[in-house]
PDB file of C-alpha atoms in Angstrom:
ATOM      1  CA  MET A   1      -0.135   0.136  -0.120  1.00 59.00           C
ATOM      2  CA  THR A   2       1.382   3.158  -1.190  1.00 57.00           C
ATOM      3  CA  THR A   3      -0.579   5.977   0.795  1.00 62.00           C
ATOM      4  CA  ASP A   4      -0.752   6.058   4.848  1.00 75.00           C
ATOM      5  CA  VAL A   5      -4.109   5.258   6.844  1.00 79.00           C
ATOM      6  CA  LYS A   6      -4.622   9.053   7.643  1.00 79.00           C
ATOM      7  CA  THR A   7      -4.320   9.898   3.634  1.00 82.00           C
ATOM      8  CA  LEU A   8      -6.271   6.858   2.621  1.00 86.00           C
ATOM      9  CA  GLY A   9      -9.164   7.533   5.192  1.00 83.00           C
ATOM     10  CA  GLU A  10      -9.355  11.318   4.033  1.00 86.00           C
ATOM     11  CA  LEU A  11      -8.940   9.695   0.119  1.00 85.00           C
ATOM     12  CA  PHE A  12     -12.143   7.567   0.640  1.00 89.00           C
ATOM     13  CA  SER A  13     -13.894   9.988   2.949  1.00 85.00           C
ATOM     14  CA  GLY A  14     -14.088  12.830   0.197  1.00 80.00           C
ATOM     15  CA  SER A  15     -15.486  10.447  -2.545  1.00 82.00           C
ATOM     16  CA  GLU A  16     -18.581   9.111  -3.065  1.00 87.00           C
ATOM     17  CA  VAL A  17     -18.550   5.305  -2.004  1.00 89.00           C
ATOM     18  CA  GLY A  18     -20.838   5.220   0.985  1.00 90.00           C
ATOM     19  CA  GLN A  19     -20.551   5.103   4.412  1.00 94.00           C
ATOM     20  CA  VAL A  20     -16.693   5.454   5.283  1.00 95.00           C
ATOM     21  CA  ARG A  21     -14.951   4.592   9.104  1.00 95.00           C
ATOM     22  CA  VAL A  22     -11.474   5.198   9.551  1.00 95.00           C
ATOM     23  CA  ASN A  23      -9.624   2.689  11.963  1.00 95.00           C
ATOM     24  CA  GLU A  24     -12.712   0.613  12.410  1.00 97.00           C
ATOM     25  CA  PRO A  25     -12.218  -1.931  14.849  1.00 98.00           C
ATOM     26  CA  LEU A  26     -13.029  -5.302  13.010  1.00 98.00           C
ATOM     27  CA  SER A  27     -14.294  -6.930  16.214  1.00 98.00           C
ATOM     28  CA  ALA A  28     -17.272  -5.205  15.638  1.00 97.00           C
ATOM     29  CA  HIS A  29     -17.825  -6.664  11.800  1.00 97.00           C
ATOM     30  CA  ASN A  30     -17.442 -10.582  12.505  1.00 97.00           C
ATOM     31  CA  THR A  31     -19.334 -13.064  14.822  1.00 95.00           C
ATOM     32  CA  TRP A  32     -15.910 -14.021  16.100  1.00 97.00           C
ATOM     33  CA  LYS A  33     -15.456 -10.747  17.860  1.00 98.00           C
ATOM     34  CA  ILE A  34     -11.853 -10.810  17.132  1.00 98.00           C
ATOM     35  CA  GLY A  35      -9.366  -9.001  15.178  1.00 98.00           C
ATOM     36  CA  GLY A  36      -7.781  -5.141  14.738  1.00 98.00           C
ATOM     37  CA  PRO A  37      -8.754  -2.153  13.192  1.00 97.00           C
ATOM     38  CA  ALA A  38      -9.313  -1.532   9.574  1.00 97.00           C
ATOM     39  CA  ALA A  39      -7.375   1.281   7.873  1.00 95.00           C
ATOM     40  CA  VAL A  40     -10.518   2.066   6.372  1.00 96.00           C
ATOM     41  CA  LEU A  41     -13.980   0.192   6.188  1.00 97.00           C
ATOM     42  CA  VAL A  42     -16.548   1.104   3.662  1.00 96.00           C
ATOM     43  CA  GLU A  43     -20.111   0.467   3.527  1.00 97.00           C
ATOM     44  CA  PRO A  44     -21.268   1.131  -0.166  1.00 96.00           C
ATOM     45  CA  ALA A  45     -25.401   1.557  -0.821  1.00 96.00           C
ATOM     46  CA  ASN A  46     -24.882  -0.076  -4.511  1.00 96.00           C
ATOM     47  CA  ALA A  47     -23.146  -1.787  -7.145  1.00 96.00           C
ATOM     48  CA  ASP A  48     -21.876   1.773  -8.462  1.00 95.00           C
ATOM     49  CA  GLN A  49     -20.396   2.828  -5.335  1.00 96.00           C
ATOM     50  CA  VAL A  50     -19.013  -1.221  -4.616  1.00 97.00           C
ATOM     51  CA  GLY A  51     -16.975  -0.251  -8.464  1.00 95.00           C
ATOM     52  CA  LYS A  52     -15.803   3.333  -7.332  1.00 95.00           C
ATOM     53  CA  VAL A  53     -14.296   1.601  -4.210  1.00 95.00           C
ATOM     54  CA  LEU A  54     -12.539  -1.014  -6.221  1.00 95.00           C
ATOM     55  CA  THR A  55     -10.826   1.513  -8.656  1.00 94.00           C
ATOM     56  CA  LEU A  56     -10.034   4.293  -5.857  1.00 93.00           C
ATOM     57  CA  ALA A  57      -8.206   1.308  -4.116  1.00 93.00           C
ATOM     58  CA  LYS A  58      -6.346  -0.031  -7.031  1.00 92.00           C
ATOM     59  CA  ALA A  59      -5.166   3.502  -7.950  1.00 91.00           C
ATOM     60  CA  CYS A  60      -3.608   3.897  -4.213  1.00 90.00           C
ATOM     61  CA  GLN A  61      -2.724   0.305  -4.362  1.00 92.00           C
ATOM     62  CA  ALA A  62      -4.457  -0.530  -1.012  1.00 93.00           C
ATOM     63  CA  PRO A  63      -5.681  -4.249  -0.688  1.00 94.00           C
ATOM     64  CA  VAL A  64      -9.420  -4.423  -0.335  1.00 95.00           C
ATOM     65  CA  VAL A  65     -11.268  -7.544   1.812  1.00 96.00           C
ATOM     66  CA  VAL A  66     -14.618  -7.862   0.933  1.00 96.00           C
ATOM     67  CA  ILE A  67     -16.709  -9.162   3.892  1.00 96.00           C
ATOM     68  CA  GLY A  68     -20.539  -9.769   4.710  1.00 94.00           C
ATOM     69  CA  GLN A  69     -21.294 -10.125   8.291  1.00 92.00           C
ATOM     70  CA  GLY A  70     -17.859 -11.815   8.987  1.00 93.00           C
ATOM     71  CA  SER A  71     -19.326 -15.223   9.786  1.00 90.00           C
ATOM     72  CA  ASN A  72     -16.587 -17.211   8.509  1.00 90.00           C
ATOM     73  CA  LEU A  73     -13.498 -15.042   8.835  1.00 96.00           C
ATOM     74  CA  LEU A  74     -10.761 -14.491  11.197  1.00 98.00           C
ATOM     75  CA  PHE A  75      -8.922 -11.313  11.060  1.00 98.00           C
ATOM     76  CA  ASP A  76      -6.091 -10.778  12.646  1.00 98.00           C
ATOM     77  CA  ASP A  77      -5.247  -9.259  15.819  1.00 97.00           C
ATOM     78  CA  LEU A  78      -3.383  -6.122  13.941  1.00 97.00           C
ATOM     79  CA  GLY A  79      -6.363  -5.971  11.785  1.00 97.00           C
ATOM     80  CA  VAL A  80      -6.186  -5.270   7.734  1.00 97.00           C
ATOM     81  CA  ARG A  81      -3.667  -2.392   6.447  1.00 94.00           C
ATOM     82  CA  GLY A  82      -6.132  -1.404   3.566  1.00 95.00           C
ATOM     83  CA  VAL A  83     -10.007  -1.320   2.501  1.00 96.00           C
ATOM     84  CA  VAL A  84     -12.309  -3.591   4.167  1.00 97.00           C
ATOM     85  CA  LEU A  85     -15.320  -3.549   1.783  1.00 97.00           C
ATOM     86  CA  LYS A  86     -18.661  -4.479   3.640  1.00 97.00           C
ATOM     87  CA  ILE A  87     -21.773  -5.481   1.901  1.00 97.00           C
ATOM     88  CA  GLY A  88     -24.605  -5.339   4.468  1.00 94.00           C
ATOM     89  CA  SER A  89     -27.917  -3.711   5.418  1.00 93.00           C
ATOM     90  CA  ARG A  90     -27.460  -0.813   2.794  1.00 95.00           C
ATOM     91  CA  MET A  91     -27.331  -3.375  -0.156  1.00 96.00           C
ATOM     92  CA  ALA A  92     -29.970  -5.485   1.101  1.00 96.00           C
ATOM     93  CA  GLY A  93     -32.934  -5.395  -1.446  1.00 96.00           C
ATOM     94  CA  LEU A  94     -35.303  -8.380  -1.941  1.00 97.00           C
ATOM     95  CA  ASN A  95     -38.250  -8.999  -4.255  1.00 98.00           C
ATOM     96  CA  ILE A  96     -40.148 -12.371  -5.004  1.00 98.00           C
ATOM     97  CA  VAL A  97     -42.138 -12.542  -8.556  1.00 98.00           C
ATOM     98  CA  GLY A  98     -43.618 -16.166  -9.282  1.00 97.00           C
ATOM     99  CA  GLU A  99     -40.697 -18.567  -8.458  1.00 98.00           C
ATOM    100  CA  MET A 100     -38.254 -16.149  -8.847  1.00 98.00           C
ATOM    101  CA  ILE A 101     -36.071 -14.446  -5.974  1.00 98.00           C
ATOM    102  CA  THR A 102     -33.745 -11.055  -6.737  1.00 98.00           C
ATOM    103  CA  ALA A 103     -31.659 -10.422  -3.750  1.00 98.00           C
ATOM    104  CA  ALA A 104     -28.912  -7.807  -3.150  1.00 98.00           C
ATOM    105  CA  ALA A 105     -26.033  -9.305  -2.003  1.00 98.00           C
ATOM    106  CA  GLY A 106     -26.278  -7.808   1.840  1.00 97.00           C
ATOM    107  CA  VAL A 107     -29.827  -9.944   2.430  1.00 97.00           C
ATOM    108  CA  TRP A 108     -29.408 -11.259   5.512  1.00 96.00           C
ATOM    109  CA  VAL A 109     -29.827 -15.351   4.561  1.00 96.00           C
ATOM    110  CA  PRO A 110     -32.408 -16.368   7.091  1.00 96.00           C
ATOM    111  CA  GLN A 111     -34.803 -13.356   6.214  1.00 97.00           C
ATOM    112  CA  LEU A 112     -34.081 -14.663   2.705  1.00 97.00           C
ATOM    113  CA  ALA A 113     -35.397 -18.415   3.766  1.00 97.00           C
ATOM    114  CA  ARG A 114     -38.236 -17.170   5.697  1.00 97.00           C
ATOM    115  CA  ARG A 115     -39.007 -14.889   3.032  1.00 97.00           C
ATOM    116  CA  ALA A 116     -39.047 -17.724   0.349  1.00 98.00           C
ATOM    117  CA  MET A 117     -41.304 -19.870   3.486  1.00 97.00           C
ATOM    118  CA  ALA A 118     -43.726 -17.175   3.353  1.00 97.00           C
ATOM    119  CA  ALA A 119     -43.840 -16.985  -0.403  1.00 97.00           C
ATOM    120  CA  GLY A 120     -44.621 -21.057  -0.490  1.00 97.00           C
ATOM    121  CA  LEU A 121     -40.868 -21.519  -2.211  1.00 98.00           C
ATOM    122  CA  SER A 122     -38.927 -24.555  -1.448  1.00 97.00           C
ATOM    123  CA  GLY A 123     -35.262 -24.940  -1.781  1.00 96.00           C
ATOM    124  CA  LEU A 124     -33.683 -22.631   0.652  1.00 97.00           C
ATOM    125  CA  GLU A 125     -34.804 -24.727   4.155  1.00 95.00           C
ATOM    126  CA  HIS A 126     -31.094 -25.546   4.723  1.00 93.00           C
ATOM    127  CA  CYS A 127     -30.056 -22.032   5.016  1.00 94.00           C
ATOM    128  CA  ILE A 128     -32.365 -20.734   7.646  1.00 94.00           C
ATOM    129  CA  GLY A 129     -29.908 -21.138  10.594  1.00 91.00           C
ATOM    130  CA  ILE A 130     -26.810 -19.897   8.275  1.00 91.00           C
ATOM    131  CA  PRO A 131     -25.586 -16.567   9.830  1.00 88.00           C
ATOM    132  CA  GLY A 132     -24.410 -14.581   7.029  1.00 90.00           C
ATOM    133  CA  THR A 133     -25.342 -12.508   3.960  1.00 95.00           C
ATOM    134  CA  ILE A 134     -26.346 -14.070   0.345  1.00 97.00           C
ATOM    135  CA  GLY A 135     -23.252 -12.810  -1.165  1.00 96.00           C
ATOM    136  CA  GLY A 136     -20.984 -14.415   1.185  1.00 92.00           C
ATOM    137  CA  LEU A 137     -22.892 -17.548   0.697  1.00 94.00           C
ATOM    138  CA  VAL A 138     -23.068 -17.320  -3.192  1.00 96.00           C
ATOM    139  CA  MET A 139     -19.064 -16.773  -2.882  1.00 93.00           C
ATOM    140  CA  MET A 140     -18.284 -20.308  -1.253  1.00 89.00           C
ATOM    141  CA  ASN A 141     -21.662 -22.214  -2.253  1.00 93.00           C
ATOM    142  CA  GLY A 142     -22.605 -22.258   1.407  1.00 88.00           C
ATOM    143  CA  GLY A 143     -25.202 -24.120   2.643  1.00 87.00           C
ATOM    144  CA  SER A 144     -26.257 -27.066   5.186  1.00 85.00           C
ATOM    145  CA  HIS A 145     -27.179 -31.040   5.358  1.00 80.00           C
ATOM    146  CA  ARG A 146     -25.243 -31.339   2.104  1.00 81.00           C
ATOM    147  CA  HIS A 147     -26.803 -28.945   0.274  1.00 90.00           C
ATOM    148  CA  GLY A 148     -25.246 -25.271  -1.190  1.00 93.00           C
ATOM    149  CA  ILE A 149     -27.040 -21.955  -2.642  1.00 96.00           C
ATOM    150  CA  GLY A 150     -25.603 -22.886  -6.132  1.00 96.00           C
ATOM    151  CA  GLU A 151     -28.886 -25.453  -6.622  1.00 96.00           C
ATOM    152  CA  ASN A 152     -30.993 -22.590  -6.869  1.00 97.00           C
ATOM    153  CA  ILE A 153     -28.926 -19.637  -8.277  1.00 97.00           C
ATOM    154  CA  VAL A 154     -29.955 -18.851 -11.996  1.00 98.00           C
ATOM    155  CA  ARG A 155     -27.694 -15.544 -12.268  1.00 98.00           C
ATOM    156  CA  VAL A 156     -25.267 -13.639 -10.228  1.00 98.00           C
ATOM    157  CA  GLN A 157     -24.309  -9.919 -10.660  1.00 98.00           C
ATOM    158  CA  VAL A 158     -20.934  -9.023  -9.758  1.00 98.00           C
ATOM    159  CA  VAL A 159     -18.506  -6.074 -10.061  1.00 97.00           C
ATOM    160  CA  THR A 160     -15.162  -7.346 -11.396  1.00 95.00           C
ATOM    161  CA  ALA A 161     -11.750  -6.252 -10.195  1.00 91.00           C
ATOM    162  CA  ALA A 162     -11.489  -3.816 -12.729  1.00 90.00           C
ATOM    163  CA  GLY A 163     -14.570  -2.055 -11.122  1.00 92.00           C
ATOM    164  CA  GLU A 164     -17.171  -2.979 -14.109  1.00 95.00           C
ATOM    165  CA  SER A 165     -20.616  -4.368 -13.491  1.00 96.00           C
ATOM    166  CA  LYS A 166     -21.130  -7.773 -14.879  1.00 96.00           C
ATOM    167  CA  GLU A 167     -23.998 -10.465 -14.760  1.00 97.00           C
ATOM    168  CA  LEU A 168     -22.636 -14.411 -14.588  1.00 97.00           C
ATOM    169  CA  SER A 169     -24.658 -17.567 -15.415  1.00 97.00           C
ATOM    170  CA  ARG A 170     -24.922 -20.332 -12.889  1.00 96.00           C
ATOM    171  CA  ASP A 171     -22.413 -22.067 -15.211  1.00 96.00           C
ATOM    172  CA  ASP A 172     -20.172 -19.612 -15.125  1.00 96.00           C
ATOM    173  CA  CYS A 173     -19.841 -20.060 -11.464  1.00 96.00           C
ATOM    174  CA  ARG A 174     -18.849 -23.664 -11.405  1.00 96.00           C
ATOM    175  CA  PHE A 175     -20.030 -24.346  -8.093  1.00 94.00           C
ATOM    176  CA  SER A 176     -18.603 -27.200  -6.125  1.00 91.00           C
ATOM    177  CA  TYR A 177     -18.910 -28.382  -2.606  1.00 83.00           C
ATOM    178  CA  ARG A 178     -18.208 -25.283  -0.580  1.00 83.00           C
ATOM    179  CA  HIS A 179     -16.636 -23.568  -3.288  1.00 87.00           C
ATOM    180  CA  SER A 180     -17.353 -21.568  -6.551  1.00 94.00           C
ATOM    181  CA  ALA A 181     -14.908 -20.003  -9.442  1.00 93.00           C
ATOM    182  CA  LEU A 182     -15.578 -16.433  -7.821  1.00 94.00           C
ATOM    183  CA  GLN A 183     -13.184 -17.028  -4.937  1.00 89.00           C
ATOM    184  CA  GLY A 184     -10.046 -15.527  -5.683  1.00 85.00           C
ATOM    185  CA  SER A 185     -11.258 -13.974  -8.869  1.00 90.00           C
ATOM    186  CA  GLY A 186     -11.270 -10.240  -7.395  1.00 90.00           C
ATOM    187  CA  CYS A 187     -15.316 -10.045  -8.045  1.00 94.00           C
ATOM    188  CA  VAL A 188     -17.674  -8.758  -5.695  1.00 97.00           C
ATOM    189  CA  VAL A 189     -21.104 -10.090  -5.625  1.00 98.00           C
ATOM    190  CA  THR A 190     -23.938  -7.573  -5.987  1.00 98.00           C
ATOM    191  CA  GLY A 191     -26.561  -9.511  -6.177  1.00 98.00           C
ATOM    192  CA  VAL A 192     -28.189 -12.843  -7.097  1.00 98.00           C
ATOM    193  CA  GLU A 193     -31.416 -14.318  -9.041  1.00 98.00           C
ATOM    194  CA  LEU A 194     -32.691 -17.178  -7.169  1.00 98.00           C
ATOM    195  CA  LEU A 195     -35.260 -20.250  -8.937  1.00 98.00           C
ATOM    196  CA  CYS A 196     -36.874 -21.988  -6.210  1.00 97.00           C
ATOM    197  CA  ALA A 197     -39.921 -24.610  -6.638  1.00 97.00           C
ATOM    198  CA  LYS A 198     -43.205 -24.375  -5.220  1.00 97.00           C
ATOM    199  CA  GLY A 199     -44.081 -26.195  -2.203  1.00 96.00           C
ATOM    200  CA  ASP A 200     -46.523 -26.568   0.883  1.00 96.00           C
ATOM    201  CA  ARG A 201     -46.140 -23.669   3.316  1.00 96.00           C
ATOM    202  CA  ALA A 202     -46.765 -25.677   6.313  1.00 97.00           C
ATOM    203  CA  GLN A 203     -43.961 -28.459   5.479  1.00 97.00           C
ATOM    204  CA  ILE A 204     -41.286 -25.742   4.438  1.00 97.00           C
ATOM    205  CA  ARG A 205     -42.090 -23.962   7.912  1.00 97.00           C
ATOM    206  CA  SER A 206     -42.007 -27.588   9.468  1.00 96.00           C
ATOM    207  CA  ALA A 207     -38.436 -28.626   8.052  1.00 95.00           C
ATOM    208  CA  MET A 208     -36.486 -24.845   8.937  1.00 96.00           C
ATOM    209  CA  VAL A 209     -38.340 -24.969  12.772  1.00 95.00           C
ATOM    210  CA  ALA A 210     -36.624 -28.635  13.458  1.00 94.00           C
ATOM    211  CA  ASP A 211     -33.269 -27.348  11.730  1.00 92.00           C
ATOM    212  CA  LEU A 212     -33.511 -24.509  13.946  1.00 93.00           C
ATOM    213  CA  ARG A 213     -34.213 -26.789  16.796  1.00 91.00           C
ATOM    214  CA  ASN A 214     -31.569 -29.032  16.255  1.00 88.00           C
ATOM    215  CA  ARG A 215     -29.429 -26.083  15.914  1.00 87.00           C
ATOM    216  CA  ARG A 216     -30.162 -25.135  19.109  1.00 84.00           C
ATOM    217  CA  HIS A 217     -29.316 -28.295  20.919  1.00 81.00           C
ATOM    218  CA  LYS A 218     -26.110 -29.087  19.064  1.00 85.00           C
ATOM    219  CA  PHE A 219     -24.083 -25.416  18.365  1.00 89.00           C
ATOM    220  CA  PRO A 220     -22.906 -23.185  21.052  1.00 91.00           C
ATOM    221  CA  ARG A 221     -25.194 -19.883  20.281  1.00 84.00           C
ATOM    222  CA  LYS A 222     -23.931 -17.930  23.492  1.00 89.00           C
ATOM    223  CA  LEU A 223     -20.706 -17.300  23.061  1.00 95.00           C
ATOM    224  CA  PRO A 224     -18.765 -15.685  19.727  1.00 97.00           C
ATOM    225  CA  ASN A 225     -18.014 -18.074  17.174  1.00 96.00           C
ATOM    226  CA  CYS A 226     -17.738 -18.371  13.676  1.00 94.00           C
ATOM    227  CA  GLY A 227     -19.324 -21.666  13.169  1.00 90.00           C
ATOM    228  CA  SER A 228     -17.738 -24.530  11.809  1.00 92.00           C
ATOM    229  CA  VAL A 229     -13.753 -24.435  12.176  1.00 96.00           C
ATOM    230  CA  PHE A 230     -12.785 -27.561   9.980  1.00 96.00           C
ATOM    231  CA  LEU A 231     -14.235 -28.633   6.419  1.00 89.00           C
ATOM    232  CA  SER A 232     -16.552 -31.833   6.163  1.00 84.00           C
ATOM    233  CA  THR A 233     -16.262 -33.638   3.126  1.00 78.00           C
ATOM    234  CA  ALA A 234     -17.530 -36.599   1.798  1.00 77.00           C
ATOM    235  CA  GLU A 235     -14.321 -38.057   1.811  1.00 80.00           C
ATOM    236  CA  MET A 236     -14.148 -37.680   5.596  1.00 82.00           C
ATOM    237  CA  HIS A 237     -17.411 -38.701   6.154  1.00 81.00           C
ATOM    238  CA  ALA A 238     -17.095 -42.391   4.572  1.00 84.00           C
ATOM    239  CA  THR A 239     -13.582 -42.670   6.026  1.00 87.00           C
ATOM    240  CA  VAL A 240     -13.194 -41.089   9.631  1.00 88.00           C
ATOM    241  CA  GLY A 241     -16.641 -39.066  10.420  1.00 91.00           C
ATOM    242  CA  PRO A 242     -17.478 -35.822  10.956  1.00 92.00           C
ATOM    243  CA  PRO A 243     -14.974 -33.051  12.413  1.00 95.00           C
ATOM    244  CA  GLY A 244     -16.773 -32.669  15.646  1.00 95.00           C
ATOM    245  CA  LYS A 245     -16.609 -36.424  16.445  1.00 95.00           C
ATOM    246  CA  ILE A 246     -13.089 -36.492  15.365  1.00 96.00           C
ATOM    247  CA  ILE A 247     -11.754 -33.592  17.317  1.00 97.00           C
ATOM    248  CA  GLU A 248     -13.921 -34.936  20.378  1.00 96.00           C
ATOM    249  CA  GLU A 249     -12.407 -38.315  19.840  1.00 96.00           C
ATOM    250  CA  ALA A 250      -9.220 -37.034  20.048  1.00 96.00           C
ATOM    251  CA  GLY A 251     -10.083 -35.514  23.520  1.00 96.00           C
ATOM    252  CA  LEU A 252      -9.962 -31.975  22.903  1.00 97.00           C
ATOM    253  CA  LYS A 253     -13.034 -30.893  23.659  1.00 97.00           C
ATOM    254  CA  GLY A 254     -12.930 -27.635  26.199  1.00 97.00           C
ATOM    255  CA  VAL A 255      -9.171 -27.092  25.475  1.00 98.00           C
ATOM    256  CA  ARG A 256      -8.329 -23.814  25.892  1.00 98.00           C
ATOM    257  CA  VAL A 257      -5.646 -21.157  24.491  1.00 98.00           C
ATOM    258  CA  GLY A 258      -6.112 -17.681  26.174  1.00 98.00           C
ATOM    259  CA  GLN A 259      -9.501 -16.803  25.711  1.00 98.00           C
ATOM    260  CA  ALA A 260     -10.181 -19.001  22.712  1.00 98.00           C
ATOM    261  CA  GLU A 261     -11.974 -22.473  24.090  1.00 98.00           C
ATOM    262  CA  ILE A 262     -12.664 -25.807  21.814  1.00 98.00           C
ATOM    263  CA  SER A 263     -16.660 -25.687  22.607  1.00 97.00           C
ATOM    264  CA  ARG A 264     -17.697 -28.360  24.895  1.00 95.00           C
ATOM    265  CA  GLN A 265     -21.170 -28.314  22.929  1.00 94.00           C
ATOM    266  CA  HIS A 266     -19.798 -28.984  19.629  1.00 95.00           C
ATOM    267  CA  ALA A 267     -15.724 -29.625  18.921  1.00 97.00           C
ATOM    268  CA  ASN A 268     -16.061 -28.359  15.803  1.00 97.00           C
ATOM    269  CA  PHE A 269     -16.857 -24.654  16.954  1.00 97.00           C
ATOM    270  CA  ILE A 270     -13.887 -22.641  18.607  1.00 98.00           C
ATOM    271  CA  VAL A 271     -15.829 -20.093  20.792  1.00 98.00           C
ATOM    272  CA  ASN A 272     -14.599 -16.882  22.220  1.00 98.00           C
ATOM    273  CA  LEU A 273     -14.303 -16.702  25.879  1.00 98.00           C
ATOM    274  CA  GLY A 274     -14.297 -12.767  26.055  1.00 96.00           C
ATOM    275  CA  GLN A 275     -11.093 -11.724  24.855  1.00 97.00           C
ATOM    276  CA  ALA A 276      -9.722 -14.040  22.436  1.00 98.00           C
ATOM    277  CA  ARG A 277      -7.119 -13.059  19.935  1.00 98.00           C
ATOM    278  CA  SER A 278      -6.747 -14.717  16.456  1.00 98.00           C
ATOM    279  CA  ALA A 279      -3.162 -15.715  17.668  1.00 97.00           C
ATOM    280  CA  ASP A 280      -5.097 -17.845  20.331  1.00 98.00           C
ATOM    281  CA  VAL A 281      -7.622 -19.419  17.422  1.00 98.00           C
ATOM    282  CA  LEU A 282      -4.695 -20.399  15.050  1.00 97.00           C
ATOM    283  CA  ALA A 283      -2.883 -22.061  18.135  1.00 97.00           C
ATOM    284  CA  LEU A 284      -6.117 -24.277  18.584  1.00 97.00           C
ATOM    285  CA  ILE A 285      -6.587 -25.103  15.134  1.00 97.00           C
ATOM    286  CA  ARG A 286      -2.764 -26.022  15.021  1.00 97.00           C
ATOM    287  CA  GLN A 287      -2.871 -28.341  17.583  1.00 97.00           C
ATOM    288  CA  VAL A 288      -6.298 -29.944  16.477  1.00 97.00           C
ATOM    289  CA  ARG A 289      -4.739 -30.755  13.311  1.00 97.00           C
ATOM    290  CA  THR A 290      -1.290 -31.847  14.668  1.00 96.00           C
ATOM    291  CA  LEU A 291      -3.223 -34.250  16.986  1.00 97.00           C
ATOM    292  CA  VAL A 292      -5.645 -35.720  14.674  1.00 96.00           C
ATOM    293  CA  MET A 293      -2.889 -36.118  11.951  1.00 95.00           C
ATOM    294  CA  GLU A 294      -1.030 -38.316  14.573  1.00 96.00           C
ATOM    295  CA  ARG A 295      -3.655 -40.290  15.605  1.00 95.00           C
ATOM    296  CA  ILE A 296      -5.294 -41.249  12.298  1.00 93.00           C
ATOM    297  CA  GLY A 297      -2.943 -39.513   9.736  1.00 92.00           C
ATOM    298  CA  PHE A 298      -6.171 -37.476   8.496  1.00 91.00           C
ATOM    299  CA  ASP A 299      -5.164 -33.657   7.393  1.00 92.00           C
ATOM    300  CA  MET A 300      -7.820 -31.696   8.790  1.00 93.00           C
ATOM    301  CA  LYS A 301      -8.554 -28.596   6.332  1.00 93.00           C
ATOM    302  CA  CYS A 302     -10.648 -25.511   7.597  1.00 95.00           C
ATOM    303  CA  GLU A 303     -13.515 -23.983   6.402  1.00 90.00           C
ATOM    304  CA  VAL A 304     -12.974 -20.891   8.217  1.00 94.00           C
ATOM    305  CA  ARG A 305     -10.900 -18.206   6.127  1.00 94.00           C
ATOM    306  CA  TYR A 306      -7.992 -16.305   7.662  1.00 97.00           C
ATOM    307  CA  VAL A 307      -7.005 -12.307   6.995  1.00 98.00           C
ATOM    308  CA  SER A 308      -4.071 -11.183   6.824  1.00 97.00           C
ATOM    309  CA  PRO A 309      -2.727  -7.430   7.802  1.00 97.00           C
ATOM    310  CA  GLU A 310      -2.239  -7.127   4.022  1.00 96.00           C
ATOM    311  CA  GLY A 311      -5.518  -8.148   2.934  1.00 95.00           C
ATOM    312  CA  GLU A 312      -4.769 -11.728   2.055  1.00 95.00           C
ATOM    313  CA  VAL A 313      -7.518 -14.329   2.364  1.00 93.00           C
ATOM    314  CA  MET A 314      -6.779 -17.724   3.003  1.00 94.00           C
ATOM    315  CA  PRO A 315      -8.406 -20.821   4.815  1.00 93.00           C
ATOM    316  CA  ALA A 316      -6.893 -20.623   8.561  1.00 96.00           C
ATOM    317  CA  HIS A 317      -4.993 -24.079   7.679  1.00 94.00           C
ATOM    318  CA  ARG A 318      -2.596 -22.712   5.641  1.00 93.00           C
ATOM    319  CA  VAL A 319      -1.490 -20.202   8.200  1.00 90.00           C
ATOM    320  CA  VAL A 320      -0.594 -22.847  11.099  1.00 65.00           C
ATOM    321  CA  ARG A 321       0.865 -25.254   8.628  1.00 53.00           C
TER     322      ARG A 321
END
């Protein structure tokens, strides 16, 4: 980055790019409540402002990190020495016509699922308990119960790294399990069109209620966390079982480093007991991966993404090798 924090803040504050905050604590913008300050955090209101942010950041060689609600991110204790572009409530338009749903990227996923249910549309039941925005879900083809949001996608609106708006088809996105071609492309998802099937509203609601009840029973809810830390794959299930079971059988439930703890309720969650640091979480991830490899010879990969001070985003296991 060729521009210092003060100058970068002045540059973005003086531009029509949305709401701008300088030296903004990232602990307030992710579900783990961990992370140092962002040099600049911008919340745009539309795709044009997203394009302006990307163009401006490129001109001053500042890294850009795109986030929604930060439900799958671990920010470093030093924060991000660049621009954090938050796609949130300022970009949250939602419209349903027939079986087609058009949603801006900042729409809260549980809200989307509930609106689909109210319209008698099926296919998004698996999303009801996912704490994130639709833009982030599309980027990683997120979902649950072996489903992914890509199953329902027709088109995705993005802004490219060059600041240009573009429309992609479902095939263009090349969705696979918890992955899409959008990752690493430099594109920012700004909107999505979803096609759902007509269904029985009572049955859809019943499935959602059952899913939420199951989550309340299984997953920690009262302490900050990022959801599942380690990736669950078909290969893992078939050979050694789900991550939580593997970690629990390794005797790691309740293990702490600093203020980070492997949840006593579900071992694939790491919770923040109050003042956890990214270093604490990374140390726990390292401990889990090392012990599991020693016990059963399985290389545990992370679902959670680590964000470095330089704005690099990568699966957390790459940091702790």
